[in-house]
């Protein structure tokens, strides 16, 4: 609480220090910030409101109706689990598979587990753990598939083809699990009822995270998952979330084993007017999402069901780690949202379509404010800088307070700083990724869209990407100059 009092006092002191200042020449910057703030926070308010409606009213009704429909089914769902493990600590692998065996044992309709592994040590660990649990899992079948390390997409496709042989039905569910994520014991019982609605193709759940590293990195993840809880709930109100999280999502089993679904996961790609054919290395969760979206299926969210991810810093420092993860996350998002936009609002719903478009618009609206302030401070009055700092501190504090409605307890005072970091650095990374959709790299695995020796054609494309980004940011700076009145 002391930290919050100091923060509020500092915000007030900064604001009061420039209260009687001369802001001549800064009127344009203040107006620009006001318009952008009204737009962005208005959009935020819409999502906050929708999320609260979903969590407090719509979702409880949906769950009751789904569970009633499921209780009328004569045969419970069979639970299929597909798990991919690669370069994960043995203790994490042990915890993950123990959670899967627990969930499989709890599945009333039986369960089948396909474990995709590369290393022999993982294979032996899973076999030993299965042997220790086998007596209490009479209805559970385990298939361990040891494969060459050719990439996660190949591993998923091969596992799905093994599951095709089991002939899953539309009554059954298939849980996609990353090798660093623990599933809840009752995942089948909690998720299967929602698939009584034939329009539902998949669902994802709330995420919790366990991070032993830098506390700043841990709090940044906690903040992201609070934002995720709010946005997922808002999107689920309209029937379509914007991603099916790769760490753990649940699919209708017959859809996830459809041959065209498997082909898309294994060899997804887009054609880009400048970069040519871009084959996706990362972002399998975006491929599964787009397959369902393009075929009209709904994808929902369970805010009261929680998976647990064991995360670690991919780089030594917090900033390096955050940027490395953002590059992968935002690259995956931007490679897919262009083709999602082309489906049109009539096909995927106006709110979903606008939310996808906003993922691109927000790159530039987020950067426009700081650029306008910096230009005004240089060419008009430096007093705009402390005024801007006070504005940022005030608005981000209110935003974090609103986010705390979606998690028990109040937020740490580090959240407003981490929020602003995520917004500005995130928008910068998005602008980088937007013009370099061909650049892909796993943070844990070695898969990469580049090579040590860069061909001439690739160098030309890289140079054109840099030129396009510089041009876009130049136009943004020009717009900021005009809007602030620096250029008249």
Short mmCIF file of N, CA and C in Angstrom, two decimals, residues 299-459:
data_model
loop_
_atom_site.label_atom_id
_atom_site.label_comp_id
_atom_site.label_asym_id
_atom_site.label_seq_id
_atom_site.Cartn_x
_atom_site.Cartn_y
_atom_site.Cartn_z
N UNK A 299 -15.44 -20.36 -31.24
CA UNK A 299 -14.36 -20.72 -30.32
C UNK A 299 -14.58 -19.92 -29.05
N UNK A 300 -14.70 -20.61 -27.94
CA UNK A 300 -15.11 -19.93 -26.71
C UNK A 300 -14.00 -19.98 -25.66
N UNK A 301 -14.32 -19.45 -24.49
CA UNK A 301 -13.32 -19.27 -23.43
C UNK A 301 -13.93 -19.65 -22.10
N UNK A 302 -13.16 -20.41 -21.29
CA UNK A 302 -13.60 -20.81 -19.97
C UNK A 302 -12.78 -20.05 -18.92
N UNK A 303 -13.31 -18.97 -18.37
CA UNK A 303 -12.54 -18.14 -17.45
C UNK A 303 -12.32 -18.77 -16.08
N UNK A 304 -13.06 -19.84 -15.77
CA UNK A 304 -12.95 -20.46 -14.45
C UNK A 304 -12.17 -21.78 -14.49
N UNK A 305 -11.54 -22.09 -15.60
CA UNK A 305 -10.70 -23.28 -15.73
C UNK A 305 -9.28 -22.79 -16.01
N UNK A 306 -8.30 -23.32 -15.26
CA UNK A 306 -6.95 -22.76 -15.31
C UNK A 306 -5.91 -23.82 -15.63
N UNK A 307 -5.10 -23.55 -16.65
CA UNK A 307 -3.89 -24.34 -16.87
C UNK A 307 -2.73 -23.64 -16.17
N UNK A 308 -1.64 -24.37 -15.98
CA UNK A 308 -0.47 -23.80 -15.32
C UNK A 308 0.74 -23.99 -16.22
N UNK A 309 1.38 -22.88 -16.60
CA UNK A 309 2.55 -22.93 -17.46
C UNK A 309 3.81 -22.67 -16.65
N UNK A 310 4.85 -23.45 -16.95
CA UNK A 310 6.16 -23.23 -16.34
C UNK A 310 7.02 -22.47 -17.35
N UNK A 311 7.19 -21.20 -17.12
CA UNK A 311 7.89 -20.33 -18.06
C UNK A 311 9.27 -20.00 -17.54
N UNK A 312 10.21 -19.75 -18.44
CA UNK A 312 11.54 -19.30 -18.03
C UNK A 312 12.01 -18.23 -19.01
N UNK A 313 12.94 -17.40 -18.56
CA UNK A 313 13.44 -16.33 -19.42
C UNK A 313 14.28 -16.91 -20.55
N UNK A 314 13.96 -16.57 -21.80
CA UNK A 314 14.78 -17.07 -22.91
C UNK A 314 16.12 -16.36 -23.05
N UNK A 315 16.24 -15.17 -22.45
CA UNK A 315 17.47 -14.38 -22.52
C UNK A 315 17.90 -13.99 -21.09
N UNK A 316 19.13 -13.53 -20.90
CA UNK A 316 19.59 -13.20 -19.55
C UNK A 316 18.81 -12.08 -18.87
N UNK A 317 18.46 -11.02 -19.62
CA UNK A 317 17.80 -9.86 -19.03
C UNK A 317 16.31 -9.82 -19.32
N UNK A 318 15.58 -9.04 -18.49
CA UNK A 318 14.13 -8.92 -18.67
C UNK A 318 13.76 -8.32 -20.03
N UNK A 319 14.38 -7.19 -20.38
CA UNK A 319 14.03 -6.51 -21.63
C UNK A 319 14.33 -7.39 -22.83
N UNK A 320 15.51 -8.03 -22.83
CA UNK A 320 15.86 -8.94 -23.94
C UNK A 320 14.84 -10.07 -24.06
N UNK A 321 14.47 -10.65 -22.92
CA UNK A 321 13.53 -11.77 -22.92
C UNK A 321 12.16 -11.34 -23.42
N UNK A 322 11.69 -10.18 -22.93
CA UNK A 322 10.37 -9.69 -23.35
C UNK A 322 10.33 -9.42 -24.85
N UNK A 323 11.38 -8.81 -25.38
CA UNK A 323 11.42 -8.51 -26.82
C UNK A 323 11.48 -9.80 -27.64
N UNK A 324 12.27 -10.77 -27.19
CA UNK A 324 12.36 -12.05 -27.91
C UNK A 324 11.00 -12.73 -27.99
N UNK A 325 10.27 -12.73 -26.88
CA UNK A 325 8.94 -13.35 -26.88
C UNK A 325 7.95 -12.56 -27.72
N UNK A 326 8.01 -11.23 -27.61
CA UNK A 326 7.11 -10.39 -28.41
C UNK A 326 7.31 -10.61 -29.91
N UNK A 327 8.56 -10.74 -30.32
CA UNK A 327 8.82 -10.96 -31.75
C UNK A 327 8.10 -12.21 -32.24
N UNK A 328 8.13 -13.27 -31.45
CA UNK A 328 7.47 -14.51 -31.86
C UNK A 328 5.95 -14.36 -31.79
N UNK A 329 5.45 -13.84 -30.66
CA UNK A 329 3.99 -13.71 -30.51
C UNK A 329 3.38 -12.81 -31.58
N UNK A 330 3.96 -11.63 -31.76
CA UNK A 330 3.36 -10.66 -32.67
C UNK A 330 3.58 -11.04 -34.13
N UNK A 331 4.70 -11.69 -34.42
CA UNK A 331 4.90 -12.19 -35.77
C UNK A 331 3.84 -13.21 -36.14
N UNK A 332 3.56 -14.14 -35.22
CA UNK A 332 2.51 -15.14 -35.46
C UNK A 332 1.16 -14.47 -35.68
N UNK A 333 0.85 -13.48 -34.85
CA UNK A 333 -0.42 -12.77 -34.96
C UNK A 333 -0.56 -12.07 -36.31
N UNK A 334 0.47 -11.33 -36.70
CA UNK A 334 0.38 -10.53 -37.92
C UNK A 334 0.43 -11.38 -39.19
N UNK A 335 1.08 -12.53 -39.13
CA UNK A 335 1.07 -13.40 -40.32
C UNK A 335 -0.32 -13.95 -40.60
N UNK A 336 -1.15 -14.05 -39.56
CA UNK A 336 -2.46 -14.67 -39.73
C UNK A 336 -3.59 -13.66 -39.83
N UNK A 337 -3.46 -12.48 -39.17
CA UNK A 337 -4.64 -11.62 -39.10
C UNK A 337 -4.98 -10.96 -40.43
N UNK A 338 -4.02 -10.87 -41.36
CA UNK A 338 -4.34 -10.33 -42.68
C UNK A 338 -5.34 -11.20 -43.42
N UNK A 339 -5.11 -12.50 -43.40
CA UNK A 339 -6.05 -13.39 -44.11
C UNK A 339 -7.36 -13.53 -43.33
N UNK A 340 -7.31 -13.35 -42.00
CA UNK A 340 -8.55 -13.37 -41.23
C UNK A 340 -9.41 -12.15 -41.59
N UNK A 341 -8.77 -11.00 -41.77
CA UNK A 341 -9.51 -9.80 -42.18
C UNK A 341 -10.19 -10.00 -43.53
N UNK A 342 -9.54 -10.73 -44.41
CA UNK A 342 -10.10 -10.93 -45.76
C UNK A 342 -11.37 -11.78 -45.73
N UNK A 343 -11.65 -12.46 -44.62
CA UNK A 343 -12.90 -13.23 -44.52
C UNK A 343 -14.10 -12.31 -44.45
N UNK A 344 -13.91 -11.09 -43.92
CA UNK A 344 -14.99 -10.10 -43.91
C UNK A 344 -15.86 -10.18 -42.67
N UNK A 345 -16.46 -9.03 -42.27
CA UNK A 345 -17.29 -8.99 -41.06
C UNK A 345 -18.57 -9.82 -41.17
N UNK A 346 -19.11 -9.97 -42.36
CA UNK A 346 -20.35 -10.74 -42.50
C UNK A 346 -20.12 -12.22 -42.22
N UNK A 347 -18.90 -12.67 -42.38
CA UNK A 347 -18.59 -14.09 -42.21
C UNK A 347 -18.12 -14.42 -40.79
N UNK A 348 -17.39 -13.52 -40.16
CA UNK A 348 -16.84 -13.84 -38.84
C UNK A 348 -17.41 -12.94 -37.74
N UNK A 349 -18.31 -12.04 -38.09
CA UNK A 349 -18.90 -11.15 -37.10
C UNK A 349 -18.20 -9.81 -37.07
N UNK A 350 -18.98 -8.74 -36.97
CA UNK A 350 -18.43 -7.39 -37.06
C UNK A 350 -17.45 -7.09 -35.91
N UNK A 351 -17.78 -7.53 -34.68
CA UNK A 351 -16.91 -7.22 -33.55
C UNK A 351 -15.59 -7.97 -33.67
N UNK A 352 -15.66 -9.23 -34.05
CA UNK A 352 -14.43 -10.02 -34.24
C UNK A 352 -13.57 -9.40 -35.33
N UNK A 353 -14.21 -9.03 -36.44
CA UNK A 353 -13.47 -8.46 -37.57
C UNK A 353 -12.80 -7.15 -37.16
N UNK A 354 -13.52 -6.28 -36.45
CA UNK A 354 -12.94 -5.01 -36.04
C UNK A 354 -11.80 -5.23 -35.04
N UNK A 355 -11.95 -6.21 -34.16
CA UNK A 355 -10.90 -6.50 -33.19
C UNK A 355 -9.61 -6.96 -33.87
N UNK A 356 -9.76 -7.73 -34.94
CA UNK A 356 -8.59 -8.17 -35.71
C UNK A 356 -7.95 -6.97 -36.42
N UNK A 357 -8.78 -6.09 -36.99
CA UNK A 357 -8.25 -4.90 -37.64
C UNK A 357 -7.55 -4.00 -36.62
N UNK A 358 -8.11 -3.91 -35.42
CA UNK A 358 -7.52 -3.06 -34.38
C UNK A 358 -6.12 -3.53 -33.99
N UNK A 359 -5.84 -4.83 -34.15
CA UNK A 359 -4.49 -5.32 -33.85
C UNK A 359 -3.44 -4.60 -34.70
N UNK A 360 -3.82 -4.19 -35.90
CA UNK A 360 -2.89 -3.46 -36.77
C UNK A 360 -2.95 -1.96 -36.53
N UNK A 361 -4.16 -1.42 -36.39
CA UNK A 361 -4.30 0.02 -36.19
C UNK A 361 -3.59 0.45 -34.90
N UNK A 362 -3.70 -0.37 -33.85
CA UNK A 362 -3.15 0.01 -32.55
C UNK A 362 -1.63 0.15 -32.56
N UNK A 363 -0.97 -0.46 -33.54
CA UNK A 363 0.48 -0.29 -33.66
C UNK A 363 0.81 1.19 -33.79
N UNK A 364 0.10 1.87 -34.66
CA UNK A 364 0.44 3.25 -35.01
C UNK A 364 -0.22 4.26 -34.08
N UNK A 365 -1.43 3.96 -33.58
CA UNK A 365 -2.04 4.89 -32.62
C UNK A 365 -1.26 4.90 -31.31
N UNK A 366 -0.68 3.77 -30.94
CA UNK A 366 0.12 3.71 -29.70
C UNK A 366 1.39 4.54 -29.83
N UNK A 367 2.03 4.49 -31.01
CA UNK A 367 3.28 5.23 -31.21
C UNK A 367 3.06 6.71 -31.51
N UNK A 368 1.87 7.04 -32.00
CA UNK A 368 1.61 8.43 -32.40
C UNK A 368 1.72 9.39 -31.22
N UNK A 369 1.19 9.00 -30.04
CA UNK A 369 1.22 9.89 -28.87
C UNK A 369 2.63 10.26 -28.44
N UNK A 370 3.52 9.27 -28.17
CA UNK A 370 4.89 9.62 -27.77
C UNK A 370 5.64 10.44 -28.82
N UNK A 371 5.42 10.12 -30.10
CA UNK A 371 6.08 10.89 -31.16
C UNK A 371 5.61 12.34 -31.13
N UNK A 372 4.31 12.55 -30.97
CA UNK A 372 3.76 13.91 -30.92
C UNK A 372 4.32 14.68 -29.73
N UNK A 373 4.45 14.03 -28.59
CA UNK A 373 4.97 14.69 -27.40
C UNK A 373 6.44 15.06 -27.57
N UNK A 374 7.24 14.14 -28.10
CA UNK A 374 8.67 14.41 -28.29
C UNK A 374 8.88 15.57 -29.25
N UNK A 375 8.13 15.59 -30.36
CA UNK A 375 8.26 16.68 -31.33
C UNK A 375 7.85 18.01 -30.70
N UNK A 376 6.78 17.99 -29.90
CA UNK A 376 6.33 19.23 -29.25
C UNK A 376 7.36 19.71 -28.24
N UNK A 377 7.97 18.77 -27.49
CA UNK A 377 8.98 19.16 -26.51
C UNK A 377 10.19 19.79 -27.18
N UNK A 378 10.54 19.30 -28.38
CA UNK A 378 11.71 19.82 -29.09
C UNK A 378 11.41 21.18 -29.73
N UNK A 379 10.25 21.29 -30.38
CA UNK A 379 9.99 22.47 -31.20
C UNK A 379 9.04 23.50 -30.57
N UNK A 380 8.41 23.17 -29.43
CA UNK A 380 7.47 24.12 -28.83
C UNK A 380 7.81 24.38 -27.36
N UNK A 381 7.47 23.48 -26.49
CA UNK A 381 7.73 23.69 -25.05
C UNK A 381 8.07 22.36 -24.38
N UNK A 382 9.14 22.32 -23.59
CA UNK A 382 9.49 21.08 -22.89
C UNK A 382 8.55 20.75 -21.73
N UNK A 383 7.69 21.71 -21.34
CA UNK A 383 6.74 21.44 -20.25
C UNK A 383 5.77 20.32 -20.59
N UNK A 384 5.63 20.02 -21.88
CA UNK A 384 4.71 18.95 -22.28
C UNK A 384 5.20 17.59 -21.78
N UNK A 385 6.52 17.45 -21.55
CA UNK A 385 7.05 16.15 -21.11
C UNK A 385 6.57 15.77 -19.70
N UNK A 386 6.75 16.62 -18.67
CA UNK A 386 6.22 16.23 -17.35
C UNK A 386 4.70 16.08 -17.35
N UNK A 387 4.02 16.89 -18.14
CA UNK A 387 2.56 16.75 -18.23
C UNK A 387 2.19 15.38 -18.82
N UNK A 388 2.95 14.96 -19.81
CA UNK A 388 2.72 13.65 -20.43
C UNK A 388 3.01 12.53 -19.43
N UNK A 389 4.10 12.66 -18.67
CA UNK A 389 4.44 11.65 -17.66
C UNK A 389 3.31 11.51 -16.65
N UNK A 390 2.77 12.64 -16.18
CA UNK A 390 1.66 12.60 -15.22
C UNK A 390 0.43 11.92 -15.83
N UNK A 391 0.16 12.23 -17.10
CA UNK A 391 -0.96 11.62 -17.81
C UNK A 391 -0.78 10.10 -17.92
N UNK A 392 0.42 9.67 -18.27
CA UNK A 392 0.70 8.24 -18.41
C UNK A 392 0.54 7.54 -17.06
N UNK A 393 1.10 8.14 -16.00
CA UNK A 393 1.01 7.52 -14.68
C UNK A 393 -0.44 7.39 -14.23
N UNK A 394 -1.23 8.43 -14.48
CA UNK A 394 -2.63 8.43 -14.04
C UNK A 394 -3.46 7.41 -14.81
N UNK A 395 -3.38 7.45 -16.14
CA UNK A 395 -4.22 6.56 -16.95
C UNK A 395 -3.82 5.09 -16.80
N UNK A 396 -2.53 4.79 -16.71
CA UNK A 396 -2.11 3.39 -16.57
C UNK A 396 -2.47 2.85 -15.19
N UNK A 397 -2.45 3.72 -14.20
CA UNK A 397 -2.86 3.27 -12.85
C UNK A 397 -4.35 2.89 -12.86
N UNK A 398 -5.18 3.74 -13.47
CA UNK A 398 -6.61 3.43 -13.55
C UNK A 398 -6.86 2.15 -14.34
N UNK A 399 -6.11 1.97 -15.41
CA UNK A 399 -6.27 0.77 -16.24
C UNK A 399 -5.93 -0.49 -15.42
N UNK A 400 -4.84 -0.44 -14.68
CA UNK A 400 -4.44 -1.59 -13.86
C UNK A 400 -5.45 -1.85 -12.75
N UNK A 401 -6.02 -0.77 -12.19
CA UNK A 401 -7.05 -0.95 -11.16
C UNK A 401 -8.27 -1.65 -11.74
N UNK A 402 -8.64 -1.29 -12.98
CA UNK A 402 -9.77 -1.95 -13.63
C UNK A 402 -9.45 -3.42 -13.92
N UNK A 403 -8.20 -3.70 -14.32
CA UNK A 403 -7.81 -5.09 -14.59
C UNK A 403 -7.89 -5.96 -13.34
N UNK A 404 -7.70 -5.34 -12.17
CA UNK A 404 -7.72 -6.11 -10.93
C UNK A 404 -9.10 -6.70 -10.65
N UNK A 405 -10.13 -6.24 -11.37
CA UNK A 405 -11.46 -6.84 -11.24
C UNK A 405 -11.48 -8.28 -11.72
N UNK A 406 -10.49 -8.66 -12.55
CA UNK A 406 -10.48 -9.99 -13.15
C UNK A 406 -9.56 -10.97 -12.41
N UNK A 407 -8.97 -10.56 -11.30
CA UNK A 407 -8.14 -11.43 -10.47
C UNK A 407 -8.35 -11.04 -9.02
N UNK A 408 -8.33 -11.98 -8.11
CA UNK A 408 -8.46 -11.61 -6.69
C UNK A 408 -7.26 -10.82 -6.20
N UNK A 409 -7.50 -9.84 -5.33
CA UNK A 409 -6.42 -9.04 -4.79
C UNK A 409 -6.12 -7.83 -5.66
N UNK A 410 -5.37 -6.87 -5.07
CA UNK A 410 -5.01 -5.66 -5.80
C UNK A 410 -3.69 -5.87 -6.52
N UNK A 411 -3.35 -4.95 -7.40
CA UNK A 411 -2.19 -5.14 -8.25
C UNK A 411 -0.91 -4.56 -7.64
N UNK A 412 0.26 -5.13 -7.97
CA UNK A 412 1.54 -4.55 -7.53
C UNK A 412 1.76 -3.20 -8.19
N UNK A 413 2.49 -2.32 -7.55
CA UNK A 413 2.70 -0.98 -8.08
C UNK A 413 3.61 -0.99 -9.31
N UNK A 414 4.26 -2.10 -9.56
CA UNK A 414 5.06 -2.22 -10.79
C UNK A 414 4.19 -2.32 -12.05
N UNK A 415 2.93 -2.69 -11.91
CA UNK A 415 2.09 -2.94 -13.08
C UNK A 415 1.95 -1.74 -14.03
N UNK A 416 1.71 -0.50 -13.54
CA UNK A 416 1.59 0.61 -14.49
C UNK A 416 2.84 0.80 -15.35
N UNK A 417 4.02 0.62 -14.75
CA UNK A 417 5.26 0.74 -15.52
C UNK A 417 5.38 -0.39 -16.54
N UNK A 418 5.06 -1.62 -16.11
CA UNK A 418 5.13 -2.77 -17.02
C UNK A 418 4.09 -2.65 -18.13
N UNK A 419 2.94 -2.07 -17.80
CA UNK A 419 1.89 -1.88 -18.81
C UNK A 419 2.37 -0.92 -19.89
N UNK A 420 2.95 0.20 -19.48
CA UNK A 420 3.43 1.17 -20.47
C UNK A 420 4.59 0.59 -21.29
N UNK A 421 5.47 -0.13 -20.61
CA UNK A 421 6.54 -0.83 -21.33
C UNK A 421 5.96 -1.76 -22.38
N UNK A 422 4.98 -2.55 -22.00
CA UNK A 422 4.38 -3.49 -22.94
C UNK A 422 3.70 -2.79 -24.10
N UNK A 423 3.09 -1.64 -23.84
CA UNK A 423 2.39 -0.92 -24.91
C UNK A 423 3.37 -0.32 -25.91
N UNK A 424 4.39 0.42 -25.41
CA UNK A 424 5.30 1.13 -26.30
C UNK A 424 6.28 0.16 -26.98
N UNK A 425 6.93 -0.68 -26.18
CA UNK A 425 7.87 -1.65 -26.77
C UNK A 425 7.11 -2.65 -27.63
N UNK A 426 5.92 -3.04 -27.17
CA UNK A 426 5.11 -3.97 -27.95
C UNK A 426 4.74 -3.39 -29.31
N UNK A 427 4.31 -2.13 -29.34
CA UNK A 427 3.96 -1.49 -30.62
C UNK A 427 5.19 -1.37 -31.53
N UNK A 428 6.35 -1.08 -30.93
CA UNK A 428 7.58 -0.99 -31.72
C UNK A 428 7.94 -2.35 -32.33
N UNK A 429 7.83 -3.40 -31.52
CA UNK A 429 8.12 -4.75 -32.03
C UNK A 429 7.09 -5.15 -33.10
N UNK A 430 5.83 -4.79 -32.89
CA UNK A 430 4.81 -5.09 -33.90
C UNK A 430 5.13 -4.40 -35.22
N UNK A 431 5.57 -3.14 -35.15
CA UNK A 431 5.90 -2.42 -36.38
C UNK A 431 7.07 -3.09 -37.08
N UNK A 432 8.01 -3.61 -36.30
CA UNK A 432 9.15 -4.36 -36.87
C UNK A 432 8.64 -5.63 -37.54
N UNK A 433 7.79 -6.39 -36.83
CA UNK A 433 7.30 -7.67 -37.36
C UNK A 433 6.39 -7.48 -38.57
N UNK A 434 5.61 -6.39 -38.59
CA UNK A 434 4.66 -6.17 -39.67
C UNK A 434 5.35 -6.12 -41.03
N UNK A 435 6.56 -5.58 -41.07
CA UNK A 435 7.27 -5.47 -42.34
C UNK A 435 8.28 -6.60 -42.54
N UNK A 436 8.30 -7.55 -41.62
CA UNK A 436 9.23 -8.69 -41.73
C UNK A 436 8.52 -9.99 -41.37
N UNK A 437 7.41 -10.24 -42.05
CA UNK A 437 6.61 -11.42 -41.74
C UNK A 437 7.35 -12.72 -42.05
N UNK A 438 8.40 -12.63 -42.84
CA UNK A 438 9.17 -13.83 -43.18
C UNK A 438 10.18 -14.21 -42.10
N UNK A 439 10.39 -13.35 -41.11
CA UNK A 439 11.37 -13.62 -40.06
C UNK A 439 10.71 -14.37 -38.92
N UNK A 440 11.18 -15.59 -38.65
CA UNK A 440 10.57 -16.43 -37.63
C UNK A 440 11.65 -17.14 -36.85
N UNK A 441 11.42 -17.25 -35.53
CA UNK A 441 12.38 -17.98 -34.71
C UNK A 441 11.73 -18.39 -33.40
N UNK A 442 11.93 -19.66 -33.02
CA UNK A 442 11.49 -20.13 -31.71
C UNK A 442 12.41 -19.55 -30.64
N UNK A 443 11.87 -19.33 -29.46
CA UNK A 443 12.71 -18.89 -28.35
C UNK A 443 13.40 -20.06 -27.67
N UNK A 444 12.83 -21.27 -27.76
CA UNK A 444 13.47 -22.43 -27.16
C UNK A 444 14.13 -23.30 -28.22
N UNK A 445 13.44 -23.48 -29.35
CA UNK A 445 13.94 -24.39 -30.36
C UNK A 445 14.81 -23.65 -31.38
N UNK A 446 15.46 -24.43 -32.22
CA UNK A 446 16.39 -23.84 -33.17
C UNK A 446 15.77 -23.44 -34.49
N UNK A 447 14.48 -23.70 -34.68
CA UNK A 447 13.84 -23.37 -35.95
C UNK A 447 13.91 -21.88 -36.21
N UNK A 448 14.29 -21.54 -37.42
CA UNK A 448 14.45 -20.12 -37.75
C UNK A 448 14.16 -19.90 -39.20
N UNK A 449 13.65 -18.70 -39.50
CA UNK A 449 13.36 -18.37 -40.88
C UNK A 449 14.57 -17.88 -41.64
N UNK A 450 15.72 -17.75 -40.98
CA UNK A 450 16.92 -17.26 -41.64
C UNK A 450 18.02 -18.30 -41.63
N UNK A 451 19.20 -17.95 -42.12
CA UNK A 451 20.33 -18.86 -42.13
C UNK A 451 21.60 -18.04 -41.92
N UNK A 452 22.70 -18.74 -41.63
CA UNK A 452 23.95 -18.05 -41.35
C UNK A 452 24.45 -17.30 -42.59
N UNK A 453 24.32 -17.93 -43.74
CA UNK A 453 24.76 -17.30 -44.98
C UNK A 453 23.53 -16.77 -45.71
N UNK A 454 23.44 -15.46 -45.82
CA UNK A 454 22.23 -14.85 -46.36
C UNK A 454 22.37 -14.65 -47.87
N UNK A 455 21.47 -15.27 -48.65
CA UNK A 455 21.52 -15.08 -50.11
C UNK A 455 21.22 -13.64 -50.50
N UNK A 456 21.60 -13.30 -51.72
CA UNK A 456 21.41 -11.93 -52.21
C UNK A 456 19.93 -11.55 -52.21
N UNK A 457 19.07 -12.48 -52.67
CA UNK A 457 17.64 -12.19 -52.71
C UNK A 457 17.08 -11.87 -51.34
N UNK A 458 17.55 -12.61 -50.33
CA UNK A 458 17.10 -12.37 -48.96
C UNK A 458 17.58 -11.01 -48.48
N UNK A 459 18.81 -10.64 -48.83
CA UNK A 459 19.32 -9.34 -48.42
C UNK A 459 18.50 -8.21 -49.03
#
